[in-house]
Amino acid sequence: MKKFIVIPLLLMAFLCASTVVKAQQIPQYDFLEVIVVQKANNRGKVKRIRVEEQESLVGKGISIKQIEDFETTAQLLNYMNSSNWEFLDRQAIVSDDNDPVWMSYIFRKQK
C-alpha cells in the first residue's frame, strides 16, 4: 500500500526538480575585445583598429582582417551588430593631450 503512495510522490518530485534546474540555466557568452586607436584632437578619427587572435572568433563567421580594415567606429559597430555581436562596454585610456586615445570595445555573443 505504501508503494502506491511513495512511487507517484517520488515521480512528481523528480519531474518538478528537473523543470526547476532547466529554468535556472545561465546563458553562456563568447566575448570579443577590439582595440581602437583614435587621434586625440581630430574629432575621433580612427588611426587603427586591432584585434588579437581570440578563441571566441573560431567558427563565428567574422574575420580579423575585415574588422581591422574599417575606417570608423560606426562601421565597426554596424558590422558587429549585423553579425549578431552585442556591444557591451567601451573603455578609453588617454595619457596626454596629443597622444592617441586607446579604446577597448567589448562585444558578446550568445553561444
PDB file of N, CA and C in Angstrom:
ATOM      1  N   MET A   1       0.809  -1.185   0.000  1.00  0.00           N
ATOM      2  CA  MET A   1       0.000   0.000   0.000  1.00  0.00           C
ATOM      3  C   MET A   1       0.866   1.269   0.000  1.00  0.00           C
ATOM      4  N   LYS A   2       1.968   1.238   0.782  1.00  0.00           N
ATOM      5  CA  LYS A   2       2.836   2.399   0.835  1.00  0.00           C
ATOM      6  C   LYS A   2       3.532   2.626  -0.505  1.00  0.00           C
ATOM      7  N   LYS A   3       3.794   1.547  -1.254  1.00  0.00           N
ATOM      8  CA  LYS A   3       4.447   1.679  -2.555  1.00  0.00           C
ATOM      9  C   LYS A   3       3.582   2.487  -3.511  1.00  0.00           C
ATOM     10  N   PHE A   4       2.280   2.333  -3.428  1.00  0.00           N
ATOM     11  CA  PHE A   4       1.371   3.053  -4.316  1.00  0.00           C
ATOM     12  C   PHE A   4       1.382   4.560  -4.036  1.00  0.00           C
ATOM     13  N   ILE A   5       1.723   4.949  -2.854  1.00  0.00           N
ATOM     14  CA  ILE A   5       1.784   6.365  -2.499  1.00  0.00           C
ATOM     15  C   ILE A   5       3.189   6.924  -2.725  1.00  0.00           C
ATOM     16  N   VAL A   6       4.213   6.170  -2.378  1.00  0.00           N
ATOM     17  CA  VAL A   6       5.592   6.638  -2.436  1.00  0.00           C
ATOM     18  C   VAL A   6       6.066   6.802  -3.881  1.00  0.00           C
ATOM     19  N   ILE A   7       5.782   5.867  -4.742  1.00  0.00           N
ATOM     20  CA  ILE A   7       6.260   5.910  -6.132  1.00  0.00           C
ATOM     21  C   ILE A   7       5.711   7.133  -6.876  1.00  0.00           C
ATOM     22  N   PRO A   8       4.414   7.429  -6.842  1.00  0.00           N
ATOM     23  CA  PRO A   8       3.942   8.651  -7.525  1.00  0.00           C
ATOM     24  C   PRO A   8       4.526   9.935  -6.927  1.00  0.00           C
ATOM     25  N   LEU A   9       4.730   9.955  -5.612  1.00  0.00           N
ATOM     26  CA  LEU A   9       5.324  11.142  -4.991  1.00  0.00           C
ATOM     27  C   LEU A   9       6.772  11.340  -5.451  1.00  0.00           C
ATOM     28  N   LEU A  10       7.522  10.278  -5.511  1.00  0.00           N
ATOM     29  CA  LEU A  10       8.896  10.372  -5.990  1.00  0.00           C
ATOM     30  C   LEU A  10       8.947  10.792  -7.461  1.00  0.00           C
ATOM     31  N   LEU A  11       8.054  10.258  -8.254  1.00  0.00           N
ATOM     32  CA  LEU A  11       7.988  10.622  -9.666  1.00  0.00           C
ATOM     33  C   LEU A  11       7.642  12.103  -9.827  1.00  0.00           C
ATOM     34  N   MET A  12       6.700  12.600  -9.063  1.00  0.00           N
ATOM     35  CA  MET A  12       6.336  14.021  -9.140  1.00  0.00           C
ATOM     36  C   MET A  12       7.488  14.907  -8.661  1.00  0.00           C
ATOM     37  N   ALA A  13       8.178  14.504  -7.619  1.00  0.00           N
ATOM     38  CA  ALA A  13       9.313  15.291  -7.118  1.00  0.00           C
ATOM     39  C   ALA A  13      10.423  15.341  -8.159  1.00  0.00           C
ATOM     40  N   PHE A  14      10.694  14.237  -8.825  1.00  0.00           N
ATOM     41  CA  PHE A  14      11.734  14.204  -9.870  1.00  0.00           C
ATOM     42  C   PHE A  14      11.368  15.111 -11.039  1.00  0.00           C
ATOM     43  N   LEU A  15      10.111  15.064 -11.491  1.00  0.00           N
ATOM     44  CA  LEU A  15       9.680  15.904 -12.605  1.00  0.00           C
ATOM     45  C   LEU A  15       9.730  17.383 -12.251  1.00  0.00           C
ATOM     46  N   CYS A  16       9.341  17.727 -11.061  1.00  0.00           N
ATOM     47  CA  CYS A  16       9.388  19.131 -10.634  1.00  0.00           C
ATOM     48  C   CYS A  16      10.832  19.623 -10.511  1.00  0.00           C
ATOM     49  N   ALA A  17      11.709  18.796  -9.994  1.00  0.00           N
ATOM     50  CA  ALA A  17      13.109  19.184  -9.833  1.00  0.00           C
ATOM     51  C   ALA A  17      13.780  19.394 -11.183  1.00  0.00           C
ATOM     52  N   SER A  18      13.471  18.574 -12.169  1.00  0.00           N
ATOM     53  CA  SER A  18      14.110  18.716 -13.478  1.00  0.00           C
ATOM     54  C   SER A  18      13.670  19.995 -14.179  1.00  0.00           C
ATOM     55  N   THR A  19      12.433  20.443 -13.997  1.00  0.00           N
ATOM     56  CA  THR A  19      11.993  21.696 -14.616  1.00  0.00           C
ATOM     57  C   THR A  19      12.613  22.899 -13.921  1.00  0.00           C
ATOM     58  N   VAL A  20      12.833  22.817 -12.631  1.00  0.00           N
ATOM     59  CA  VAL A  20      13.476  23.915 -11.904  1.00  0.00           C
ATOM     60  C   VAL A  20      14.918  24.065 -12.358  1.00  0.00           C
ATOM     61  N   VAL A  21      15.636  22.975 -12.513  1.00  0.00           N
ATOM     62  CA  VAL A  21      17.024  23.023 -12.954  1.00  0.00           C
ATOM     63  C   VAL A  21      17.106  23.589 -14.368  1.00  0.00           C
ATOM     64  N   LYS A  22      16.207  23.198 -15.233  1.00  0.00           N
ATOM     65  CA  LYS A  22      16.212  23.678 -16.607  1.00  0.00           C
ATOM     66  C   LYS A  22      15.912  25.169 -16.668  1.00  0.00           C
ATOM     67  N   ALA A  23      15.063  25.659 -15.826  1.00  0.00           N
ATOM     68  CA  ALA A  23      14.668  27.065 -15.840  1.00  0.00           C
ATOM     69  C   ALA A  23      15.772  27.971 -15.307  1.00  0.00           C
ATOM     70  N   GLN A  24      16.728  27.448 -14.549  1.00  0.00           N
ATOM     71  CA  GLN A  24      17.747  28.271 -13.936  1.00  0.00           C
ATOM     72  C   GLN A  24      19.091  28.207 -14.660  1.00  0.00           C
ATOM     73  N   GLN A  25      19.128  27.748 -15.889  1.00  0.00           N
ATOM     74  CA  GLN A  25      20.386  27.708 -16.620  1.00  0.00           C
ATOM     75  C   GLN A  25      20.841  29.116 -16.952  1.00  0.00           C
ATOM     76  N   ILE A  26      22.128  29.369 -16.796  1.00  0.00           N
ATOM     77  CA  ILE A  26      22.702  30.674 -17.085  1.00  0.00           C
ATOM     78  C   ILE A  26      23.184  30.676 -18.527  1.00  0.00           C
ATOM     79  N   PRO A  27      22.801  31.691 -19.322  1.00  0.00           N
ATOM     80  CA  PRO A  27      23.252  31.723 -20.713  1.00  0.00           C
ATOM     81  C   PRO A  27      24.766  31.882 -20.790  1.00  0.00           C
ATOM     82  N   GLN A  28      25.369  31.203 -21.735  1.00  0.00           N
ATOM     83  CA  GLN A  28      26.819  31.258 -21.933  1.00  0.00           C
ATOM     84  C   GLN A  28      27.121  32.209 -23.083  1.00  0.00           C
ATOM     85  N   TYR A  29      28.159  33.033 -22.944  1.00  0.00           N
ATOM     86  CA  TYR A  29      28.523  34.016 -23.952  1.00  0.00           C
ATOM     87  C   TYR A  29      29.982  33.862 -24.363  1.00  0.00           C
ATOM     88  N   ASP A  30      30.256  34.224 -25.614  1.00  0.00           N
ATOM     89  CA  ASP A  30      31.613  34.435 -26.087  1.00  0.00           C
ATOM     90  C   ASP A  30      31.859  35.934 -26.036  1.00  0.00           C
ATOM     91  N   PHE A  31      33.031  36.335 -25.584  1.00  0.00           N
ATOM     92  CA  PHE A  31      33.374  37.745 -25.508  1.00  0.00           C
ATOM     93  C   PHE A  31      34.508  38.051 -26.475  1.00  0.00           C
ATOM     94  N   LEU A  32      34.484  39.252 -27.052  1.00  0.00           N
ATOM     95  CA  LEU A  32      35.485  39.681 -28.022  1.00  0.00           C
ATOM     96  C   LEU A  32      35.910  41.102 -27.686  1.00  0.00           C
ATOM     97  N   GLU A  33      37.227  41.331 -27.655  1.00  0.00           N
ATOM     98  CA  GLU A  33      37.745  42.669 -27.409  1.00  0.00           C
ATOM     99  C   GLU A  33      38.364  43.211 -28.685  1.00  0.00           C
ATOM    100  N   VAL A  34      37.981  44.426 -29.047  1.00  0.00           N
ATOM    101  CA  VAL A  34      38.509  45.118 -30.219  1.00  0.00           C
ATOM    102  C   VAL A  34      39.150  46.409 -29.726  1.00  0.00           C
ATOM    103  N   ILE A  35      40.423  46.623 -30.084  1.00  0.00           N
ATOM    104  CA  ILE A  35      41.147  47.830 -29.682  1.00  0.00           C
ATOM    105  C   ILE A  35      41.070  48.837 -30.820  1.00  0.00           C
ATOM    106  N   VAL A  36      40.622  50.055 -30.515  1.00  0.00           N
ATOM    107  CA  VAL A  36      40.539  51.134 -31.492  1.00  0.00           C
ATOM    108  C   VAL A  36      41.457  52.251 -31.028  1.00  0.00           C
ATOM    109  N   VAL A  37      42.381  52.663 -31.893  1.00  0.00           N
ATOM    110  CA  VAL A  37      43.290  53.768 -31.590  1.00  0.00           C
ATOM    111  C   VAL A  37      42.819  54.963 -32.408  1.00  0.00           C
ATOM    112  N   GLN A  38      42.501  56.056 -31.703  1.00  0.00           N
ATOM    113  CA  GLN A  38      41.997  57.255 -32.359  1.00  0.00           C
ATOM    114  C   GLN A  38      42.935  58.428 -32.114  1.00  0.00           C
ATOM    115  N   LYS A  39      42.948  59.359 -33.055  1.00  0.00           N
ATOM    116  CA  LYS A  39      43.697  60.593 -32.873  1.00  0.00           C
ATOM    117  C   LYS A  39      43.000  61.421 -31.803  1.00  0.00           C
ATOM    118  N   ALA A  40      43.795  62.048 -30.952  1.00  0.00           N
ATOM    119  CA  ALA A  40      43.227  62.760 -29.809  1.00  0.00           C
ATOM    120  C   ALA A  40      42.478  64.024 -30.211  1.00  0.00           C
ATOM    121  N   ASN A  41      43.053  64.878 -31.038  1.00  0.00           N
ATOM    122  CA  ASN A  41      42.449  66.172 -31.332  1.00  0.00           C
ATOM    123  C   ASN A  41      41.921  66.267 -32.749  1.00  0.00           C
ATOM    124  N   ASN A  42      41.410  65.184 -33.280  1.00  0.00           N
ATOM    125  CA  ASN A  42      40.936  65.192 -34.653  1.00  0.00           C
ATOM    126  C   ASN A  42      39.525  64.610 -34.739  1.00  0.00           C
ATOM    127  N   ARG A  43      38.669  64.997 -33.798  1.00  0.00           N
ATOM    128  CA  ARG A  43      37.266  64.555 -33.754  1.00  0.00           C
ATOM    129  C   ARG A  43      37.114  63.033 -33.792  1.00  0.00           C
ATOM    130  N   GLY A  44      38.010  62.326 -33.152  1.00  0.00           N
ATOM    131  CA  GLY A  44      37.878  60.882 -33.032  1.00  0.00           C
ATOM    132  C   GLY A  44      38.170  60.096 -34.280  1.00  0.00           C
ATOM    133  N   LYS A  45      38.953  60.660 -35.186  1.00  0.00           N
ATOM    134  CA  LYS A  45      39.286  59.916 -36.411  1.00  0.00           C
ATOM    135  C   LYS A  45      40.113  58.684 -36.042  1.00  0.00           C
ATOM    136  N   VAL A  46      39.734  57.543 -36.581  1.00  0.00           N
ATOM    137  CA  VAL A  46      40.381  56.280 -36.252  1.00  0.00           C
ATOM    138  C   VAL A  46      41.736  56.174 -36.957  1.00  0.00           C
ATOM    139  N   LYS A  47      42.765  55.893 -36.169  1.00  0.00           N
ATOM    140  CA  LYS A  47      44.081  55.640 -36.746  1.00  0.00           C
ATOM    141  C   LYS A  47      44.237  54.162 -37.087  1.00  0.00           C
ATOM    142  N   ARG A  48      43.762  53.320 -36.171  1.00  0.00           N
ATOM    143  CA  ARG A  48      43.964  51.883 -36.351  1.00  0.00           C
ATOM    144  C   ARG A  48      42.967  51.109 -35.504  1.00  0.00           C
ATOM    145  N   ILE A  49      42.520  49.974 -36.045  1.00  0.00           N
ATOM    146  CA  ILE A  49      41.693  49.021 -35.292  1.00  0.00           C
ATOM    147  C   ILE A  49      42.482  47.727 -35.227  1.00  0.00           C
ATOM    148  N   ARG A  50      42.572  47.177 -34.030  1.00  0.00           N
ATOM    149  CA  ARG A  50      43.393  45.969 -33.845  1.00  0.00           C
ATOM    150  C   ARG A  50      42.592  44.914 -33.091  1.00  0.00           C
ATOM    151  N   VAL A  51      42.678  43.687 -33.581  1.00  0.00           N
ATOM    152  CA  VAL A  51      42.009  42.553 -32.936  1.00  0.00           C
ATOM    153  C   VAL A  51      43.035  41.447 -32.752  1.00  0.00           C
ATOM    154  N   GLU A  52      43.168  40.978 -31.522  1.00  0.00           N
ATOM    155  CA  GLU A  52      44.057  39.848 -31.232  1.00  0.00           C
ATOM    156  C   GLU A  52      43.337  38.542 -31.558  1.00  0.00           C
ATOM    157  N   GLU A  53      44.089  37.482 -31.839  1.00  0.00           N
ATOM    158  CA  GLU A  53      43.502  36.148 -32.012  1.00  0.00           C
ATOM    159  C   GLU A  53      42.835  35.754 -30.703  1.00  0.00           C
ATOM    160  N   GLN A  54      41.574  35.422 -30.771  1.00  0.00           N
ATOM    161  CA  GLN A  54      40.819  35.052 -29.587  1.00  0.00           C
ATOM    162  C   GLN A  54      39.989  33.816 -29.888  1.00  0.00           C
ATOM    163  N   GLU A  55      39.812  32.978 -28.880  1.00  0.00           N
ATOM    164  CA  GLU A  55      39.047  31.736 -29.055  1.00  0.00           C
ATOM    165  C   GLU A  55      37.606  32.012 -29.460  1.00  0.00           C
ATOM    166  N   SER A  56      37.073  33.152 -29.056  1.00  0.00           N
ATOM    167  CA  SER A  56      35.678  33.464 -29.360  1.00  0.00           C
ATOM    168  C   SER A  56      35.450  33.726 -30.845  1.00  0.00           C
ATOM    169  N   LEU A  57      36.512  33.905 -31.628  1.00  0.00           N
ATOM    170  CA  LEU A  57      36.379  34.139 -33.069  1.00  0.00           C
ATOM    171  C   LEU A  57      36.286  32.859 -33.881  1.00  0.00           C
ATOM    172  N   VAL A  58      36.648  31.735 -33.302  1.00  0.00           N
ATOM    173  CA  VAL A  58      36.688  30.476 -34.036  1.00  0.00           C
ATOM    174  C   VAL A  58      35.273  30.059 -34.443  1.00  0.00           C
ATOM    175  N   GLY A  59      35.062  29.950 -35.739  1.00  0.00           N
ATOM    176  CA  GLY A  59      33.784  29.483 -36.271  1.00  0.00           C
ATOM    177  C   GLY A  59      32.637  30.468 -36.161  1.00  0.00           C
ATOM    178  N   LYS A  60      32.915  31.748 -36.013  1.00  0.00           N
ATOM    179  CA  LYS A  60      31.850  32.741 -35.857  1.00  0.00           C
ATOM    180  C   LYS A  60      31.526  33.501 -37.141  1.00  0.00           C
ATOM    181  N   GLY A  61      32.273  33.307 -38.217  1.00  0.00           N
ATOM    182  CA  GLY A  61      31.943  33.935 -39.492  1.00  0.00           C
ATOM    183  C   GLY A  61      32.389  35.378 -39.624  1.00  0.00           C
ATOM    184  N   ILE A  62      33.199  35.863 -38.705  1.00  0.00           N
ATOM    185  CA  ILE A  62      33.758  37.204 -38.849  1.00  0.00           C
ATOM    186  C   ILE A  62      35.272  37.077 -38.901  1.00  0.00           C
ATOM    187  N   SER A  63      35.919  38.000 -39.605  1.00  0.00           N
ATOM    188  CA  SER A  63      37.360  37.880 -39.772  1.00  0.00           C
ATOM    189  C   SER A  63      38.080  39.078 -39.176  1.00  0.00           C
ATOM    190  N   ILE A  64      39.252  38.815 -38.649  1.00  0.00           N
ATOM    191  CA  ILE A  64      40.078  39.866 -38.066  1.00  0.00           C
ATOM    192  C   ILE A  64      40.458  40.876 -39.134  1.00  0.00           C
ATOM    193  N   LYS A  65      40.819  40.403 -40.327  1.00  0.00           N
ATOM    194  CA  LYS A  65      41.240  41.296 -41.409  1.00  0.00           C
ATOM    195  C   LYS A  65      40.137  42.272 -41.773  1.00  0.00           C
ATOM    196  N   GLN A  66      38.918  41.795 -41.861  1.00  0.00           N
ATOM    197  CA  GLN A  66      37.806  42.666 -42.212  1.00  0.00           C
ATOM    198  C   GLN A  66      37.563  43.714 -41.125  1.00  0.00           C
ATOM    199  N   ILE A  67      37.647  43.321 -39.873  1.00  0.00           N
ATOM    200  CA  ILE A  67      37.458  44.271 -38.771  1.00  0.00           C
ATOM    201  C   ILE A  67      38.555  45.327 -38.787  1.00  0.00           C
ATOM    202  N   GLU A  68      39.795  44.910 -39.016  1.00  0.00           N
ATOM    203  CA  GLU A  68      40.924  45.844 -38.982  1.00  0.00           C
ATOM    204  C   GLU A  68      40.942  46.794 -40.180  1.00  0.00           C
ATOM    205  N   ASP A  69      40.162  46.520 -41.227  1.00  0.00           N
ATOM    206  CA  ASP A  69      40.106  47.397 -42.396  1.00  0.00           C
ATOM    207  C   ASP A  69      39.115  48.553 -42.251  1.00  0.00           C
ATOM    208  N   PHE A  70      38.305  48.563 -41.195  1.00  0.00           N
ATOM    209  CA  PHE A  70      37.328  49.634 -41.024  1.00  0.00           C
ATOM    210  C   PHE A  70      38.022  50.951 -40.731  1.00  0.00           C
ATOM    211  N   GLU A  71      37.394  52.042 -41.196  1.00  0.00           N
ATOM    212  CA  GLU A  71      37.971  53.373 -41.022  1.00  0.00           C
ATOM    213  C   GLU A  71      37.260  54.191 -39.950  1.00  0.00           C
ATOM    214  N   THR A  72      36.074  53.764 -39.538  1.00  0.00           N
ATOM    215  CA  THR A  72      35.335  54.484 -38.498  1.00  0.00           C
ATOM    216  C   THR A  72      34.766  53.493 -37.488  1.00  0.00           C
ATOM    217  N   THR A  73      34.484  54.011 -36.306  1.00  0.00           N
ATOM    218  CA  THR A  73      33.871  53.142 -35.295  1.00  0.00           C
ATOM    219  C   THR A  73      32.430  52.811 -35.668  1.00  0.00           C
ATOM    220  N   ALA A  74      31.778  53.682 -36.434  1.00  0.00           N
ATOM    221  CA  ALA A  74      30.411  53.387 -36.884  1.00  0.00           C
ATOM    222  C   ALA A  74      30.398  52.146 -37.772  1.00  0.00           C
ATOM    223  N   GLN A  75      31.381  52.015 -38.652  1.00  0.00           N
ATOM    224  CA  GLN A  75      31.475  50.814 -39.494  1.00  0.00           C
ATOM    225  C   GLN A  75      31.686  49.579 -38.629  1.00  0.00           C
ATOM    226  N   LEU A  76      32.546  49.697 -37.620  1.00  0.00           N
ATOM    227  CA  LEU A  76      32.808  48.573 -36.710  1.00  0.00           C
ATOM    228  C   LEU A  76      31.531  48.160 -35.996  1.00  0.00           C
ATOM    229  N   LEU A  77      30.822  49.115 -35.412  1.00  0.00           N
ATOM    230  CA  LEU A  77      29.604  48.796 -34.662  1.00  0.00           C
ATOM    231  C   LEU A  77      28.513  48.223 -35.563  1.00  0.00           C
ATOM    232  N   ASN A  78      28.361  48.754 -36.758  1.00  0.00           N
ATOM    233  CA  ASN A  78      27.365  48.217 -37.697  1.00  0.00           C
ATOM    234  C   ASN A  78      27.698  46.791 -38.110  1.00  0.00           C
ATOM    235  N   TYR A  79      28.973  46.522 -38.373  1.00  0.00           N
ATOM    236  CA  TYR A  79      29.401  45.179 -38.781  1.00  0.00           C
ATOM    237  C   TYR A  79      29.165  44.169 -37.655  1.00  0.00           C
ATOM    238  N   MET A  80      29.546  44.540 -36.441  1.00  0.00           N
ATOM    239  CA  MET A  80      29.376  43.621 -35.315  1.00  0.00           C
ATOM    240  C   MET A  80      27.891  43.397 -35.031  1.00  0.00           C
ATOM    241  N   ASN A  81      27.080  44.433 -35.156  1.00  0.00           N
ATOM    242  CA  ASN A  81      25.646  44.297 -34.947  1.00  0.00           C
ATOM    243  C   ASN A  81      25.021  43.382 -36.005  1.00  0.00           C
ATOM    244  N   SER A  82      25.443  43.533 -37.252  1.00  0.00           N
ATOM    245  CA  SER A  82      24.896  42.681 -38.312  1.00  0.00           C
ATOM    246  C   SER A  82      25.355  41.230 -38.176  1.00  0.00           C
ATOM    247  N   SER A  83      26.463  41.007 -37.467  1.00  0.00           N
ATOM    248  CA  SER A  83      26.959  39.648 -37.217  1.00  0.00           C
ATOM    249  C   SER A  83      26.437  39.080 -35.907  1.00  0.00           C
ATOM    250  N   ASN A  84      25.457  39.766 -35.307  1.00  0.00           N
ATOM    251  CA  ASN A  84      24.807  39.343 -34.058  1.00  0.00           C
ATOM    252  C   ASN A  84      25.736  39.361 -32.846  1.00  0.00           C
ATOM    253  N   TRP A  85      26.685  40.280 -32.827  1.00  0.00           N
ATOM    254  CA  TRP A  85      27.511  40.515 -31.651  1.00  0.00           C
ATOM    255  C   TRP A  85      26.929  41.738 -30.940  1.00  0.00           C
ATOM    256  N   GLU A  86      26.679  41.606 -29.673  1.00  0.00           N
ATOM    257  CA  GLU A  86      26.079  42.686 -28.888  1.00  0.00           C
ATOM    258  C   GLU A  86      27.177  43.557 -28.278  1.00  0.00           C
ATOM    259  N   PHE A  87      27.069  44.895 -28.469  1.00  0.00           N
ATOM    260  CA  PHE A  87      28.011  45.820 -27.850  1.00  0.00           C
ATOM    261  C   PHE A  87      27.759  45.830 -26.357  1.00  0.00           C
ATOM    262  N   LEU A  88      28.832  45.660 -25.564  1.00  0.00           N
ATOM    263  CA  LEU A  88      28.676  45.549 -24.122  1.00  0.00           C
ATOM    264  C   LEU A  88      29.287  46.732 -23.384  1.00  0.00           C
ATOM    265  N   ASP A  89      30.529  47.120 -23.741  1.00  0.00           N
ATOM    266  CA  ASP A  89      31.212  48.150 -22.973  1.00  0.00           C
ATOM    267  C   ASP A  89      32.317  48.789 -23.804  1.00  0.00           C
ATOM    268  N   ARG A  90      32.667  50.011 -23.432  1.00  0.00           N
ATOM    269  CA  ARG A  90      33.792  50.703 -24.056  1.00  0.00           C
ATOM    270  C   ARG A  90      34.570  51.412 -22.965  1.00  0.00           C
ATOM    271  N   GLN A  91      35.886  51.238 -22.989  1.00  0.00           N
ATOM    272  CA  GLN A  91      36.745  51.912 -22.026  1.00  0.00           C
ATOM    273  C   GLN A  91      37.843  52.616 -22.783  1.00  0.00           C
ATOM    274  N   ALA A  92      38.157  53.849 -22.366  1.00  0.00           N
ATOM    275  CA  ALA A  92      39.169  54.645 -23.053  1.00  0.00           C
ATOM    276  C   ALA A  92      40.340  54.930 -22.116  1.00  0.00           C
ATOM    277  N   ILE A  93      41.539  54.994 -22.712  1.00  0.00           N
ATOM    278  CA  ILE A  93      42.747  55.353 -21.976  1.00  0.00           C
ATOM    279  C   ILE A  93      43.362  56.556 -22.683  1.00  0.00           C
ATOM    280  N   VAL A  94      43.448  57.669 -21.970  1.00  0.00           N
ATOM    281  CA  VAL A  94      44.046  58.884 -22.504  1.00  0.00           C
ATOM    282  C   VAL A  94      45.212  59.251 -21.595  1.00  0.00           C
ATOM    283  N   SER A  95      46.399  59.389 -22.162  1.00  0.00           N
ATOM    284  CA  SER A  95      47.555  59.699 -21.334  1.00  0.00           C
ATOM    285  C   SER A  95      47.952  61.180 -21.405  1.00  0.00           C
ATOM    286  N   ASP A  96      47.848  61.793 -22.574  1.00  0.00           N
ATOM    287  CA  ASP A  96      48.230  63.187 -22.743  1.00  0.00           C
ATOM    288  C   ASP A  96      47.359  63.807 -23.836  1.00  0.00           C
ATOM    289  N   ASP A  97      47.364  65.134 -23.927  1.00  0.00           N
ATOM    290  CA  ASP A  97      46.512  65.815 -24.906  1.00  0.00           C
ATOM    291  C   ASP A  97      46.834  65.436 -26.339  1.00  0.00           C
ATOM    292  N   ASN A  98      48.083  65.234 -26.673  1.00  0.00           N
ATOM    293  CA  ASN A  98      48.478  64.957 -28.053  1.00  0.00           C
ATOM    294  C   ASN A  98      48.672  63.472 -28.338  1.00  0.00           C
ATOM    295  N   ASP A  99      48.596  62.644 -27.318  1.00  0.00           N
ATOM    296  CA  ASP A  99      48.749  61.201 -27.516  1.00  0.00           C
ATOM    297  C   ASP A  99      47.452  60.612 -28.058  1.00  0.00           C
ATOM    298  N   PRO A 100      47.553  59.514 -28.795  1.00  0.00           N
ATOM    299  CA  PRO A 100      46.325  58.872 -29.287  1.00  0.00           C
ATOM    300  C   PRO A 100      45.496  58.293 -28.144  1.00  0.00           C
ATOM    301  N   VAL A 101      44.218  58.153 -28.398  1.00  0.00           N
ATOM    302  CA  VAL A 101      43.285  57.581 -27.426  1.00  0.00           C
ATOM    303  C   VAL A 101      43.133  56.101 -27.738  1.00  0.00           C
ATOM    304  N   TRP A 102      43.405  55.247 -26.757  1.00  0.00           N
ATOM    305  CA  TRP A 102      43.231  53.800 -26.901  1.00  0.00           C
ATOM    306  C   TRP A 102      41.872  53.450 -26.314  1.00  0.00           C
ATOM    307  N   MET A 103      41.040  52.822 -27.118  1.00  0.00           N
ATOM    308  CA  MET A 103      39.708  52.445 -26.657  1.00  0.00           C
ATOM    309  C   MET A 103      39.508  50.945 -26.825  1.00  0.00           C
ATOM    310  N   SER A 104      38.956  50.338 -25.804  1.00  0.00           N
ATOM    311  CA  SER A 104      38.671  48.912 -25.823  1.00  0.00           C
ATOM    312  C   SER A 104      37.165  48.724 -25.941  1.00  0.00           C
ATOM    313  N   TYR A 105      36.738  48.116 -27.048  1.00  0.00           N
ATOM    314  CA  TYR A 105      35.323  47.796 -27.258  1.00  0.00           C
ATOM    315  C   TYR A 105      35.132  46.320 -26.930  1.00  0.00           C
ATOM    316  N   ILE A 106      34.150  46.043 -26.068  1.00  0.00           N
ATOM    317  CA  ILE A 106      33.848  44.664 -25.688  1.00  0.00           C
ATOM    318  C   ILE A 106      32.499  44.294 -26.302  1.00  0.00           C
ATOM    319  N   PHE A 107      32.488  43.148 -26.987  1.00  0.00           N
ATOM    320  CA  PHE A 107      31.264  42.615 -27.590  1.00  0.00           C
ATOM    321  C   PHE A 107      31.014  41.228 -27.014  1.00  0.00           C
ATOM    322  N   ARG A 108      29.759  40.796 -27.039  1.00  0.00           N
ATOM    323  CA  ARG A 108      29.445  39.430 -26.608  1.00  0.00           C
ATOM    324  C   ARG A 108      28.423  38.831 -27.564  1.00  0.00           C
ATOM    325  N   LYS A 109      28.499  37.508 -27.657  1.00  0.00           N
ATOM    326  CA  LYS A 109      27.574  36.760 -28.494  1.00  0.00           C
ATOM    327  C   LYS A 109      27.191  35.501 -27.741  1.00  0.00           C
ATOM    328  N   GLN A 110      25.903  35.202 -27.742  1.00  0.00           N
ATOM    329  CA  GLN A 110      25.441  34.013 -27.031  1.00  0.00           C
ATOM    330  C   GLN A 110      25.915  32.773 -27.753  1.00  0.00           C
ATOM    331  N   LYS A 111      26.435  31.798 -26.986  1.00  0.00           N
ATOM    332  CA  LYS A 111      26.954  30.555 -27.582  1.00  0.00           C
ATOM    333  C   LYS A 111      25.837  29.726 -28.141  1.00  0.00           C
TER     334      LYS A 111
END
